[in-house]
Coordinates of C-alpha atoms and ligand atoms in Angstrom, one line a residue:
Chain X
X40 CA -15.9 -11.5 -31.5
X41 CA -12.3 -12.8 -31.1
X42 CA -10.6 -13.2 -28.0
X43 CA -7.8 -10.6 -28.6
X44 CA -8.4 -8.1 -31.7
X45 CA -5.9 -5.6 -32.5
X46 CA -6.4 -2.8 -35.0
X47 CA -3.7 -0.3 -36.3
X48 CA -2.4 0.1 -32.9
X49 CA 0.5 2.2 -32.7
X50 CA 2.8 3.5 -29.8
X51 CA 5.2 6.0 -29.9
X52 CA 7.6 6.6 -27.0
X53 CA 8.9 10.1 -26.5
X54 CA 12.3 10.3 -24.6
X55 CA 14.4 13.3 -23.9
X56 CA 18.1 13.3 -25.0
X57 CA 21.0 15.1 -24.0
X58 CA 21.7 16.8 -20.7
X59 CA 22.4 20.5 -21.5
X60 CA 20.6 20.8 -24.9
X61 CA 17.5 18.5 -24.1
X62 CA 15.8 17.1 -27.4
X63 CA 13.0 15.0 -27.7
X64 CA 13.4 11.9 -29.7
X65 CA 10.5 9.7 -30.9
X66 CA 10.6 5.8 -31.3
X67 CA 8.0 4.3 -33.0
X68 CA 7.8 1.1 -31.2
X69 CA 4.7 -0.5 -32.7
X70 CA 3.8 0.9 -36.2
X71 CA 0.1 0.1 -36.9
X72 CA -0.3 -3.6 -36.2
X73 CA -3.7 -5.4 -36.7
X74 CA -4.2 -9.0 -36.0
X75 CA -6.8 -11.5 -34.2
X76 CA -6.2 -14.4 -31.9
X77 CA -8.7 -17.0 -31.7
X78 CA -10.4 -18.3 -28.3
X79 CA -8.2 -21.3 -27.3
X80 CA -5.1 -20.7 -29.6
X81 CA -1.5 -20.4 -28.9
X82 CA -0.2 -17.4 -30.8
X83 CA 3.3 -16.4 -30.9
X84 CA 5.0 -13.1 -31.8
X85 CA 8.3 -13.0 -33.3
X86 CA 10.8 -10.3 -34.1
X87 CA 14.5 -9.2 -33.2
X88 CA 15.4 -7.4 -30.3
X89 CA 13.5 -4.0 -30.3
X90 CA 10.8 -5.2 -32.8
X91 CA 8.0 -3.9 -30.5
X92 CA 6.8 -7.4 -28.9
X93 CA 7.2 -6.3 -25.3
X94 CA 5.5 -3.0 -26.3
X95 CA 2.7 -4.9 -28.1
X96 CA 2.2 -7.1 -24.7
X97 CA 2.0 -4.1 -22.6
X98 CA -0.5 -2.5 -24.3
X99 CA -2.7 -5.6 -24.5
X100 CA -2.2 -6.1 -20.5
X101 CA -3.4 -2.4 -19.7
X102 CA 0.2 -1.3 -18.9
X103 CA 0.7 1.0 -21.8
X104 CA -1.6 3.4 -23.2
X105 CA -1.6 3.2 -27.1
X106 CA -0.8 6.2 -29.1
X107 CA -3.3 5.3 -31.9
X108 CA -5.6 2.3 -32.8
X109 CA -7.6 -0.2 -30.6
X110 CA -7.3 -3.4 -28.9
X111 CA -10.1 -5.3 -27.6
X112 CA -9.6 -8.4 -25.2
X113 CA -12.9 -10.6 -24.8
X114 CA -14.8 -7.7 -26.2
X115 CA -13.3 -4.8 -23.8
X116 CA -11.2 -2.2 -24.7
X117 CA -7.8 -2.0 -23.2
X118 CA -8.0 1.7 -22.4
X119 CA -11.5 2.1 -21.5
X120 CA -12.4 -1.1 -19.8
X121 CA -8.8 -2.0 -18.3
X122 CA -10.4 -3.5 -15.1
X123 CA -12.7 -5.9 -16.9
X124 CA -9.7 -7.2 -18.8
X125 CA -7.2 -7.3 -15.7
X126 CA -9.3 -9.7 -13.7
X127 CA -9.8 -12.1 -17.0
X128 CA -5.8 -12.1 -18.1
X129 CA -2.7 -13.1 -16.7
X130 CA 0.7 -12.3 -18.0
X131 CA 4.5 -12.7 -17.2
X132 CA 7.4 -10.4 -18.5
X133 CA 10.5 -12.6 -18.8
X134 CA 13.0 -12.5 -16.1
X135 CA 13.4 -12.5 -12.5
X136 CA 12.2 -9.5 -11.3
X137 CA 8.5 -8.7 -10.1
X138 CA 8.3 -11.0 -7.1
X139 CA 9.0 -9.9 -3.4
X140 CA 12.2 -11.8 -2.7
X141 CA 11.9 -11.5 1.2
X142 CA 8.8 -13.3 0.9
X143 CA 8.3 -17.2 0.6
X144 CA 7.1 -18.6 -2.9
X145 CA 3.7 -19.2 -1.3
X146 CA 3.4 -15.7 0.6
X147 CA 3.9 -14.5 -2.8
X148 CA 1.1 -16.3 -4.4
X149 CA -1.1 -15.5 -1.4
X150 CA -0.7 -11.5 -1.7
X151 CA -1.4 -11.8 -5.6
X152 CA -4.6 -14.3 -5.0
X153 CA -5.8 -11.2 -2.5
X154 CA -4.8 -8.8 -5.3
X155 CA -7.0 -10.5 -7.7
X156 CA -9.7 -11.1 -5.2
X157 CA -9.8 -14.8 -5.2
X158 CA -11.8 -16.5 -2.6
X159 CA -9.6 -17.5 0.4
X160 CA -10.8 -21.2 0.2
X161 CA -10.2 -21.2 -3.8
X162 CA -6.7 -19.7 -2.8
X163 CA -5.7 -22.5 -0.2
X164 CA -6.8 -25.4 -2.8
X165 CA -5.2 -23.5 -5.6
X166 CA -1.7 -22.8 -4.4
X167 CA -0.5 -26.3 -3.6
X168 CA -1.8 -27.4 -7.3
X169 CA -0.2 -24.6 -9.1
X170 CA 3.0 -25.0 -7.0
X171 CA 2.7 -28.8 -8.3
X172 CA 2.0 -27.6 -12.0
X173 CA 5.4 -25.6 -12.0
X174 CA 7.1 -28.2 -10.1
X175 CA 7.9 -25.9 -7.0
X176 CA 5.9 -28.2 -4.4
X177 CA 8.8 -28.8 -2.3
X178 CA 10.3 -25.1 -2.4
X179 CA 6.9 -23.2 -1.8
X180 CA 8.0 -22.2 1.7
X181 CA 11.2 -21.1 0.7
X182 CA 12.1 -17.3 0.4
X183 CA 12.2 -16.5 -3.2
X184 CA 15.6 -14.7 -2.8
X185 CA 17.0 -18.5 -2.9
X186 CA 15.5 -19.5 -6.1
X187 CA 17.1 -20.1 -8.9
X188 CA 16.4 -18.2 -12.0
X189 CA 14.3 -20.7 -13.6
X190 CA 12.5 -21.4 -10.0
X191 CA 11.3 -17.8 -10.3
X192 CA 10.4 -17.8 -13.8
X193 CA 8.0 -20.8 -12.7
X194 CA 6.5 -19.3 -9.7
X195 CA 5.9 -16.1 -12.2
X196 CA 3.8 -18.7 -13.9
X197 CA 2.0 -20.0 -10.9
X198 CA 1.5 -16.4 -9.8
X199 CA -0.3 -15.5 -13.2
X200 CA -2.5 -18.4 -13.1
X201 CA -4.1 -18.0 -9.6
X202 CA -7.2 -16.2 -10.8
X203 CA -7.9 -18.8 -13.5
X204 CA -7.2 -16.3 -16.4
X205 CA -8.8 -17.0 -19.8
X206 CA -6.0 -15.3 -21.5
X207 CA -2.4 -15.6 -20.9
X208 CA 0.3 -13.1 -22.3
X209 CA 3.6 -14.6 -22.0
X210 CA 6.7 -12.2 -23.0
X211 CA 9.9 -14.5 -23.2
X212 CA 8.8 -17.2 -20.6
X213 CA 11.9 -19.2 -20.9
X214 CA 14.4 -16.0 -21.4
X215 CA 17.8 -16.9 -20.0
X216 CA 17.0 -20.7 -18.8
X217 CA 19.0 -23.6 -19.1
X218 CA 17.9 -26.3 -21.9
X219 CA 16.0 -28.3 -19.1
X220 CA 14.5 -25.6 -17.3
X221 CA 13.3 -24.4 -20.9
X222 CA 11.9 -27.7 -21.5
X223 CA 9.9 -27.8 -18.2
X224 CA 8.3 -24.3 -18.9
X225 CA 7.4 -25.6 -22.2
X226 CA 5.7 -28.5 -20.9
X227 CA 3.7 -26.2 -18.4
X228 CA 2.8 -24.0 -21.3
X229 CA 1.7 -27.2 -23.5
X230 CA -0.7 -28.5 -19.9
X231 CA -2.3 -24.9 -20.3
X232 CA -2.8 -25.0 -23.9
X233 CA -4.6 -28.4 -23.5
X234 CA -7.0 -26.7 -21.0
X235 CA -7.9 -24.3 -23.6
X236 CA -6.3 -21.0 -22.3
X237 CA -5.7 -18.5 -25.1
X238 CA -2.0 -17.6 -25.0
X239 CA -0.1 -15.3 -26.7
X240 CA 3.6 -15.8 -26.5
X241 CA 6.8 -14.0 -27.6
X242 CA 10.1 -15.8 -27.8
X243 CA 13.3 -15.6 -29.7
X244 CA 13.6 -19.4 -29.9
X245 CA 12.3 -20.4 -33.2
X246 CA 12.3 -24.0 -32.3
X247 CA 10.2 -23.0 -29.4
X248 CA 7.7 -21.2 -31.7
X249 CA 7.5 -24.0 -34.0
X250 CA 6.8 -26.4 -31.4
X251 CA 4.4 -24.7 -29.4
X252 CA 2.4 -22.2 -31.5
X253 CA -0.4 -22.6 -34.0
X254 CA 0.0 -19.4 -35.5
X255 CA 2.8 -16.8 -35.3
X256 CA 3.3 -13.1 -36.4
X257 CA 6.6 -12.2 -37.4
X258 CA 7.4 -8.4 -36.5
X259 CA 9.9 -6.3 -37.5
X260 CA 10.5 -2.7 -36.6
X261 CA 6.8 -2.3 -35.5
X262 CA 5.2 -3.9 -38.1
X263 CA 4.0 -7.2 -39.1
X264 CA 6.0 -8.9 -41.7
X265 CA 4.1 -12.2 -41.9
X266 CA 1.5 -13.8 -40.0
X267 CA 0.9 -17.3 -40.8
X268 CA 1.2 -21.1 -39.4
X269 CA 4.8 -22.0 -38.8
X270 CA 4.4 -24.8 -41.5
X271 CA 3.2 -22.2 -44.1
X272 CA 6.2 -20.2 -43.2
X273 CA 8.3 -23.1 -43.5
X274 CA 6.8 -24.0 -46.9
X275 CA 7.2 -20.1 -47.8
X276 CA 11.5 -21.2 -47.8
X277 CA 11.0 -24.5 -49.0
X278 CA 12.5 -23.8 -52.4
X279 CA 15.6 -23.2 -50.3
X280 CA 18.0 -25.4 -48.5
X281 CA 20.4 -24.4 -46.1
X282 CA 24.1 -25.2 -46.3
X283 CA 25.7 -24.9 -42.9
X284 CA 29.2 -24.5 -42.9
X285 CA 31.6 -24.3 -39.9
X286 CA 34.5 -21.7 -40.2
X287 CA 37.2 -20.4 -37.9
X288 CA 37.0 -16.6 -38.1
X289 CA 35.5 -15.1 -41.3
X290 CA 36.7 -11.8 -42.6
X291 CA 33.9 -9.3 -43.4
X292 CA 35.1 -9.0 -47.0
X293 CA 34.3 -12.7 -47.3
X294 CA 31.0 -12.5 -46.0
X295 CA 30.5 -9.9 -48.6
X296 CA 32.0 -11.8 -51.3
X297 CA 29.4 -14.7 -50.3
X298 CA 26.5 -12.5 -50.1
X299 CA 27.1 -11.4 -53.3
X300 CA 27.5 -14.9 -55.3
X301 CA 24.5 -14.9 -57.4
X302 CA 22.9 -17.9 -56.1
X303 CA 22.9 -17.0 -52.3
X304 CA 19.7 -15.7 -50.7
X305 CA 21.0 -14.4 -47.5
X306 CA 23.6 -15.7 -45.1
X307 CA 23.4 -15.5 -41.4
X308 CA 26.5 -16.1 -38.9
X309 CA 25.7 -18.0 -35.9
X310 CA 28.4 -17.3 -33.3
X311 CA 29.7 -20.7 -31.8
X312 CA 32.4 -21.3 -28.8
X313 CA 35.5 -21.1 -30.9
X314 CA 34.1 -21.2 -34.5
X315 CA 31.3 -19.6 -36.3
X316 CA 28.2 -21.3 -38.6
X317 CA 27.4 -19.9 -41.6
X318 CA 24.2 -20.6 -42.7
X319 CA 23.5 -19.8 -46.4
X320 CA 20.2 -19.9 -47.7
X321 CA 20.4 -21.1 -51.5
X322 CA 18.1 -22.7 -54.0
X323 CA 21.0 -24.6 -55.6
X324 CA 21.4 -27.0 -52.5
X325 CA 24.3 -29.4 -52.3
X326 CA 25.3 -27.9 -55.7
X327 CA 26.2 -24.5 -54.1
X328 CA 28.7 -25.8 -51.8
X329 CA 32.0 -26.0 -54.5
X330 CA 31.6 -22.3 -55.3
X331 CA 31.1 -21.4 -51.3
X332 CA 34.2 -23.2 -50.3
X333 CA 36.2 -21.6 -53.1
X334 CA 34.9 -18.2 -51.9
X335 CA 36.0 -19.7 -48.4
X336 CA 39.5 -20.6 -49.6
X337 CA 41.5 -18.3 -47.3
X338 CA 39.5 -19.6 -44.2
X339 CA 39.7 -22.6 -42.1
X340 CA 36.3 -24.4 -42.9
X341 CA 35.0 -27.2 -40.7
X342 CA 32.0 -29.2 -41.1
X343 CA 29.8 -28.8 -44.1
X344 CA 25.7 -30.2 -44.1
X345 CA 23.0 -29.4 -46.1
X346 CA 19.6 -29.3 -44.5
X347 CA 16.0 -28.6 -44.9
X348 CA 14.6 -25.1 -43.9
X349 CA 13.4 -24.6 -40.5
X350 CA 11.3 -22.0 -38.8
X351 CA 14.3 -20.1 -38.0
X352 CA 15.4 -20.1 -41.6
X353 CA 12.0 -18.5 -42.7
X354 CA 12.4 -16.0 -40.0
X355 CA 15.9 -15.0 -41.1
X356 CA 14.7 -14.8 -44.6
X357 CA 11.8 -12.5 -43.3
X358 CA 13.9 -10.0 -41.0
X359 CA 17.1 -10.3 -42.8
X360 CA 19.8 -11.7 -41.2
X361 CA 18.8 -10.3 -37.8
X362 CA 18.2 -12.5 -35.0
Chain J
X97 CA -17.6 -12.9 -2.3
X98 CA -18.7 -9.5 -1.4
X99 CA -16.2 -6.6 -2.7
X100 CA -15.8 -5.5 0.7
X101 CA -14.8 -8.4 2.5
X102 CA -12.3 -8.8 -0.4
X103 CA -10.9 -5.4 0.1
X104 CA -10.6 -5.8 3.8
X105 CA -8.8 -9.1 3.3
X106 CA -6.5 -7.4 0.7
X107 CA -6.0 -4.6 3.5
X108 CA -4.7 -6.8 5.9
X109 CA -2.7 -9.3 3.8
X110 CA -1.0 -6.5 2.1
X111 CA -0.3 -5.3 5.4
X112 CA 1.2 -8.4 7.1
X113 CA 3.1 -9.4 4.0
X114 CA 4.7 -5.8 3.3
X115 CA 5.8 -6.0 6.6
X116 CA 7.2 -9.4 6.6
X117 CA 9.1 -8.6 3.4
X118 CA 10.6 -5.6 5.2
X119 CA 12.0 -7.3 8.1
X120 CA 12.1 -10.9 7.2
X121 CA 16.0 -10.7 7.0
X122 CA 16.0 -10.2 10.6
X123 CA 15.9 -12.5 13.3
X124 CA 13.4 -12.4 15.8
X125 CA 15.7 -11.9 18.3
X126 CA 17.7 -9.0 16.6
X127 CA 14.3 -7.8 15.6
X128 CA 13.3 -7.3 19.4
X129 CA 16.7 -5.8 20.1
X130 CA 16.1 -3.1 17.3
X131 CA 12.9 -2.4 18.7
X132 CA 13.6 -2.2 22.5
X133 CA 17.5 -0.9 22.4
X134 CA 16.7 1.5 19.5
X135 CA 14.1 3.6 21.5
X136 CA 16.3 3.4 24.5
X137 CA 19.3 5.0 22.6
X138 CA 17.1 7.8 21.3
X139 CA 15.5 8.8 24.5
X140 CA 18.8 8.5 26.8
X141 CA 20.8 10.4 24.0
X142 CA 18.6 13.2 23.9
X143 CA 17.6 13.6 27.5
X144 CA 21.1 13.7 28.8
X145 CA 22.5 16.2 25.8
X146 CA 19.2 18.1 26.9
X147 CA 20.0 18.1 30.5
X148 CA 23.6 18.6 30.4
X149 CA 23.2 21.2 27.5
X150 CA 22.5 24.6 27.8
X151 CA 18.5 24.7 27.2
X152 CA 16.5 25.2 30.5
X153 CA 14.3 22.5 29.9
X154 CA 13.3 19.7 32.4
X155 CA 14.3 15.8 31.6
X156 CA 10.6 15.3 31.3
X157 CA 10.5 17.6 28.3
X158 CA 13.0 15.5 26.4
X159 CA 11.9 12.0 27.6
X160 CA 8.4 12.8 26.3
X161 CA 9.3 14.4 23.3
X162 CA 11.6 11.7 22.3
X163 CA 9.2 8.8 23.4
X164 CA 6.6 10.5 21.0
X165 CA 9.0 11.0 18.2
X166 CA 10.3 7.3 18.0
X167 CA 6.8 6.5 16.3
X168 CA 8.7 8.3 13.3
X169 CA 10.8 5.6 13.0
X170 CA 8.1 3.2 11.7
X171 CA 6.0 6.1 10.3
X172 CA 8.3 7.3 8.3
X173 CA 11.2 4.7 7.4
X174 CA 8.8 1.8 7.8
X175 CA 6.3 3.0 5.5
X176 CA 8.2 4.4 3.1
X177 CA 10.4 1.4 2.6
X178 CA 7.5 -0.8 2.3
X179 CA 6.2 1.0 -0.8
X180 CA 10.0 1.6 -2.0
X181 CA 10.0 -2.2 -1.8
X182 CA 7.7 -2.6 -4.7
X183 CA 10.2 -0.3 -7.0
X184 CA 13.1 -2.4 -5.8
X185 CA 11.4 -5.9 -6.4
X186 CA 9.9 -4.5 -9.7
X187 CA 6.8 -5.7 -8.8
X188 CA 4.8 -2.5 -9.8
X189 CA 4.1 -3.6 -13.4
X190 CA 2.7 -6.8 -11.8
X191 CA 0.4 -4.6 -9.1
X192 CA -0.6 -2.2 -11.5
X193 CA -1.9 -5.0 -13.7
X194 CA -4.2 -6.3 -10.8
X195 CA -7.8 -5.2 -10.6
X196 CA -7.3 -4.4 -6.9
X197 CA -8.3 -1.3 -5.4
X198 CA -5.3 1.0 -5.3
X199 CA -6.7 3.0 -2.3
X200 CA -7.0 -0.4 -0.3
X201 CA -3.5 -1.6 -1.7
X202 CA -1.7 2.0 -0.7
X203 CA -3.2 2.1 2.6
X204 CA -2.6 -1.3 3.6
X205 CA 1.0 -0.5 3.4
X206 CA 1.0 1.6 6.7
X207 CA -1.0 -0.5 9.0
X208 CA 1.4 -2.5 10.9
X209 CA 3.9 0.2 11.0
X210 CA 1.2 2.3 13.0
X211 CA 1.0 -0.8 15.2
X212 CA 4.6 -1.1 15.3
X213 CA 5.1 2.8 15.9
X214 CA 2.7 2.6 19.0
X215 CA 4.7 -0.1 20.3
X216 CA 7.9 1.4 20.1
X217 CA 6.5 4.7 22.0
X218 CA 5.2 2.3 24.5
X219 CA 8.6 1.0 25.0
X220 CA 10.1 4.4 24.9
X221 CA 7.8 5.5 27.8
X222 CA 8.6 2.5 29.9
X223 CA 12.5 3.1 29.4
X224 CA 11.7 6.9 30.6
X225 CA 9.7 5.6 33.8
X226 CA 12.0 3.0 34.7
X227 CA 15.4 4.5 34.0
X228 CA 15.0 8.2 34.0
X229 CA 12.2 8.6 36.5
X230 CA 9.5 10.1 34.5
X231 CA 6.5 10.5 36.6
X232 CA 3.1 9.3 35.3
X233 CA 1.1 9.3 38.7
X234 CA -1.0 12.3 37.4
X235 CA -1.6 10.7 33.9
X236 CA -4.8 9.5 32.3
X237 CA -3.2 6.3 30.7
X238 CA -6.0 5.9 28.2
X239 CA -5.8 9.5 27.2
X240 CA -2.1 9.1 26.5
X241 CA -2.6 6.1 24.6
X242 CA -5.1 7.8 22.4
X243 CA -2.5 10.6 21.9
X244 CA -0.1 7.8 20.9
X245 CA -2.4 6.5 18.5
X246 CA -3.4 9.6 16.8
X247 CA 0.1 10.8 16.7
X248 CA 1.2 7.6 15.0
X249 CA -1.5 7.8 12.6
X250 CA -0.7 11.3 11.2
X251 CA 3.3 10.2 11.3
X252 CA 2.2 7.6 8.9
X253 CA 0.3 9.8 6.9
X254 CA 3.3 11.8 6.1
X255 CA 5.3 8.3 5.6
X256 CA 2.6 7.5 2.9
X257 CA 3.1 10.5 1.3
X258 CA 6.9 10.4 1.4
X259 CA 6.4 6.4 0.3
X260 CA 4.7 7.5 -3.2
X261 CA 7.6 10.0 -3.6
X262 CA 10.1 7.0 -3.1
X263 CA 8.6 5.5 -6.1
X264 CA 9.8 8.5 -8.2
X265 CA 13.0 9.2 -6.9
X266 CA 16.4 7.1 -6.5
X267 CA 17.0 8.9 -3.1
X268 CA 14.5 7.3 -0.5
X269 CA 17.2 7.4 2.2
X270 CA 17.8 11.1 1.8
X271 CA 14.1 12.1 1.6
X272 CA 13.5 9.9 4.8
X273 CA 16.7 11.5 6.7
X274 CA 15.6 14.8 5.9
X275 CA 12.2 14.6 7.2
X276 CA 13.1 12.5 10.0
X277 CA 15.6 15.3 10.9
X278 CA 12.8 18.2 10.3
X279 CA 10.6 16.3 12.6
X280 CA 13.2 16.2 15.7
X281 CA 14.1 19.8 15.0
X282 CA 10.6 21.4 14.5
X283 CA 8.1 18.9 16.0
X284 CA 9.1 20.3 19.5
X285 CA 10.5 16.7 20.5
X286 CA 13.8 18.7 21.6
X287 CA 13.4 22.3 21.2
X288 CA 10.6 24.1 22.2
X289 CA 8.4 25.7 19.7
X290 CA 8.5 29.0 21.2
X291 CA 11.9 29.3 20.8
X292 CA 11.8 28.7 17.2
X293 CA 11.9 31.6 14.4
X294 CA 8.2 32.2 13.4
X295 CA 8.8 31.0 10.1
X296 CA 10.0 27.5 11.0
X297 CA 7.2 27.6 13.8
X298 CA 4.6 27.9 10.7
X299 CA 6.5 24.5 9.2
X300 CA 6.0 22.9 12.7
X301 CA 2.5 23.7 12.5
X302 CA 1.8 21.7 9.3
X303 CA 4.0 18.5 10.4
X304 CA 2.5 15.7 12.0
X305 CA 3.7 15.0 15.7
X306 CA 3.7 18.4 16.9
X307 CA 0.4 18.6 18.5
X308 CA 0.9 15.0 19.6
X309 CA 4.1 15.9 21.5
X310 CA 2.4 19.0 22.9
X311 CA -0.7 17.1 23.9
X312 CA 1.4 14.2 25.5
X313 CA 3.1 16.8 27.8
X314 CA 0.0 18.4 28.9
X315 CA -1.9 14.9 29.4
X316 CA 1.3 13.7 31.6
X317 CA 1.0 17.2 33.3
X318 CA -2.3 16.2 34.5
X319 CA -4.7 17.3 31.6
X320 CA -7.7 15.3 30.5
X321 CA -8.1 14.3 26.9
X322 CA -11.0 16.8 26.7
X323 CA -8.3 19.5 27.0
X324 CA -6.2 18.3 24.1
X325 CA -9.0 17.2 21.8
X326 CA -8.9 20.2 19.3
X327 CA -5.5 19.7 18.8
X328 CA -5.9 16.0 18.2
X329 CA -8.6 16.5 15.6
X330 CA -6.3 18.6 13.8
X331 CA -3.6 16.2 14.1
X332 CA -5.9 13.5 12.5
X333 CA -6.7 16.4 9.8
X334 CA -3.0 16.4 9.4
X335 CA -2.7 12.9 8.5
X336 CA -5.5 12.8 6.5
X337 CA -4.5 15.6 4.5
X338 CA -0.8 13.8 3.9
X339 CA -2.7 10.6 3.1
X340 CA -4.8 12.1 0.5
X341 CA -1.8 13.7 -1.1
X342 CA 0.4 10.7 -0.8
X343 CA -2.7 8.7 -2.4
X344 CA -3.1 11.2 -5.4
X345 CA 0.6 11.4 -6.1
X346 CA 0.4 7.2 -5.9
X347 CA -2.3 7.2 -8.6
X348 CA -0.8 10.2 -10.6
X349 CA 2.5 8.0 -11.0
X350 CA 0.4 4.9 -12.2
X351 CA -1.3 7.0 -14.7
X352 CA 1.8 8.8 -15.9
X353 CA 3.8 5.6 -16.1
X354 CA 1.0 3.9 -18.4
X355 CA 1.3 7.0 -20.6
X356 CA 5.0 7.3 -20.9
X357 CA 5.8 3.6 -20.6
X358 CA 8.1 4.2 -17.6
X359 CA 6.5 1.6 -15.4
X360 CA 9.7 -0.7 -15.3
X361 CA 11.9 2.2 -15.0
X362 CA 11.0 3.3 -11.5
Ligands
ATP2 N1 9.6 3.0 -22.0 C1 10.4 3.3 -23.1 N2 11.2 4.4 -23.4 C2 11.6 4.4 -24.7 N3 11.8 3.7 -25.7 C3 11.4 2.4 -25.5 C4 10.6 2.2 -24.1 N4 10.3 0.5 -24.2 C5 10.8 0.4 -25.3 N5 11.3 1.4 -25.8 C6 11.7 1.2 -27.4 O1 10.8 0.9 -28.3 C7 11.3 -0.3 -29.3 C8 10.6 -1.5 -29.0 O2 11.1 -2.3 -27.7 P1 10.1 -3.6 -27.2 O3 10.9 -3.6 -26.0 O4 9.0 -3.5 -27.4 O5 11.1 -4.6 -28.2 P2 10.9 -6.1 -28.1 O6 10.3 -6.8 -29.5 O7 10.3 -6.3 -26.8 O8 12.5 -6.5 -27.8 P3 13.2 -7.4 -27.1 O9 13.4 -8.7 -28.0 O10 14.8 -7.1 -27.0 O11 12.7 -8.0 -26.0 C9 12.7 -0.6 -29.1 O12 13.4 0.3 -29.7 C10 12.9 0.3 -27.7 O13 14.3 0.8 -27.5
MG3 MG1 11.2 -7.8 -25.1

């Protein structure tokens, strides 16, 4: 038995559109997904906005009924044995909501401890430990409304550890945090990993997935397009090198021209402050630079570098330029 | 740890914390002022209006009616806000992701408001006696307290039902104001029930508060608790029915949200 077993899971949302002539619109958010997560593994779910990651996590945390397929957590069915699962898992959905803003951090934790039936003596001992773990020891008695976004997200992590769950579902735990805040949360996740918790993580930060996850599944439009270790996924694009070109405003026809060059595999544009960075994947390496520069003749060009592919490059190739 | 004890703890902890969360923005002094001055304003306003107005009721009629009606402030506004608070805070997905007993979670939100409501009514009576000359010399105090307790319970039952409703509508204040206004008009606090058209009397009959106010008036007039016992049993029944409706609605909201995927949208 695997810790998490997902078989052909599907979820369709029905929404009504239009005010006068109401029509039912169907969105297939998760479209037949199958995977397993082993005990103690840190597994990443990656994919562009709207790929179905949050929908997946909601179904696994018993908060959403699947349209089709099955999912078992520790051998319990997410639909029919929801309560057995709930006391054994913890989850957070990224962002600041989901806490009582007018209560102190400690009072929030106390209430959730009783919702999870944690013994009061255990609660008394665990709250200071958890506040320590997430770096909120000296702010725990303050009202949550005065917390920064990062503090709220860390309090969420403490909240979800109160009942010492075996499995954690972390949906974008570092969403919207500054680099330091993100790093602090990643350290907490590493600590949890060393305590042998099974963790399912979603993130839009590829370096984060690369640094933390043992295996990742890339999903796009509700389907798995790749499932492997980060190393293996990078291996898949090792034939390519990545040429990064700083440009200042590229017209769309120039982009199309570059896309159509025979040696160019994919191109993605990253918006930087005043400029953009083109990430061109090509098997030709530095030899590709002269023809690229001549294609960019009409555009102001800055620094040009060639580097080894990263997980992000593998990802971009899989989901076709969307980030 | 036994399930029962865990549930009792959850019940009271939820009660206290949801109450603190609701009033945490008030300083203790402001809080006391609200709780002491509020009842005075309500009683004075309606008593003076009733006395100098056209109706032929005695001042006591208004003092008692409005003192009991004060319980609806906590029972309706307090209780609905502590449930609606979960919607505002976005805590519903997290609550519904716990294994906690939903009944305990639900009922816990009303407890402190029941105590708070009784406290408000007692303050109302204090003002009635000290400022407006309400005569309690003929009154069995324990019977009166019992009537207050029962009425507060049933009104909070209505509050729980409206609280469930507040999870699926954006118009919490509209629902609350309508309910409070209906009680003001139909419970007999300010208009004698027998002056209402019979269609409205039928509504009065299924509202909480109506029997409580009538019973309080009878007790202050010298009746014993035995005299009002049937009415009080009905009042408890009405409270339980509202709580049951509210609870069924609360569960239904959870089930529906899990089917439709609207847990955050609420
Ligand atoms: N409650 C809902 N009702 C209708 N459609 C929904 C609902 N929730 C999600 N969807 C749709 O389902 C699809 C998958 O959404 P989901 O939130 O699972 O994506 P995601 O991978 O988590 O995206 P993101 O990276 O932006 O968080 C999207 O097309 C989204 O619009
Ligand atoms: Mg998401």
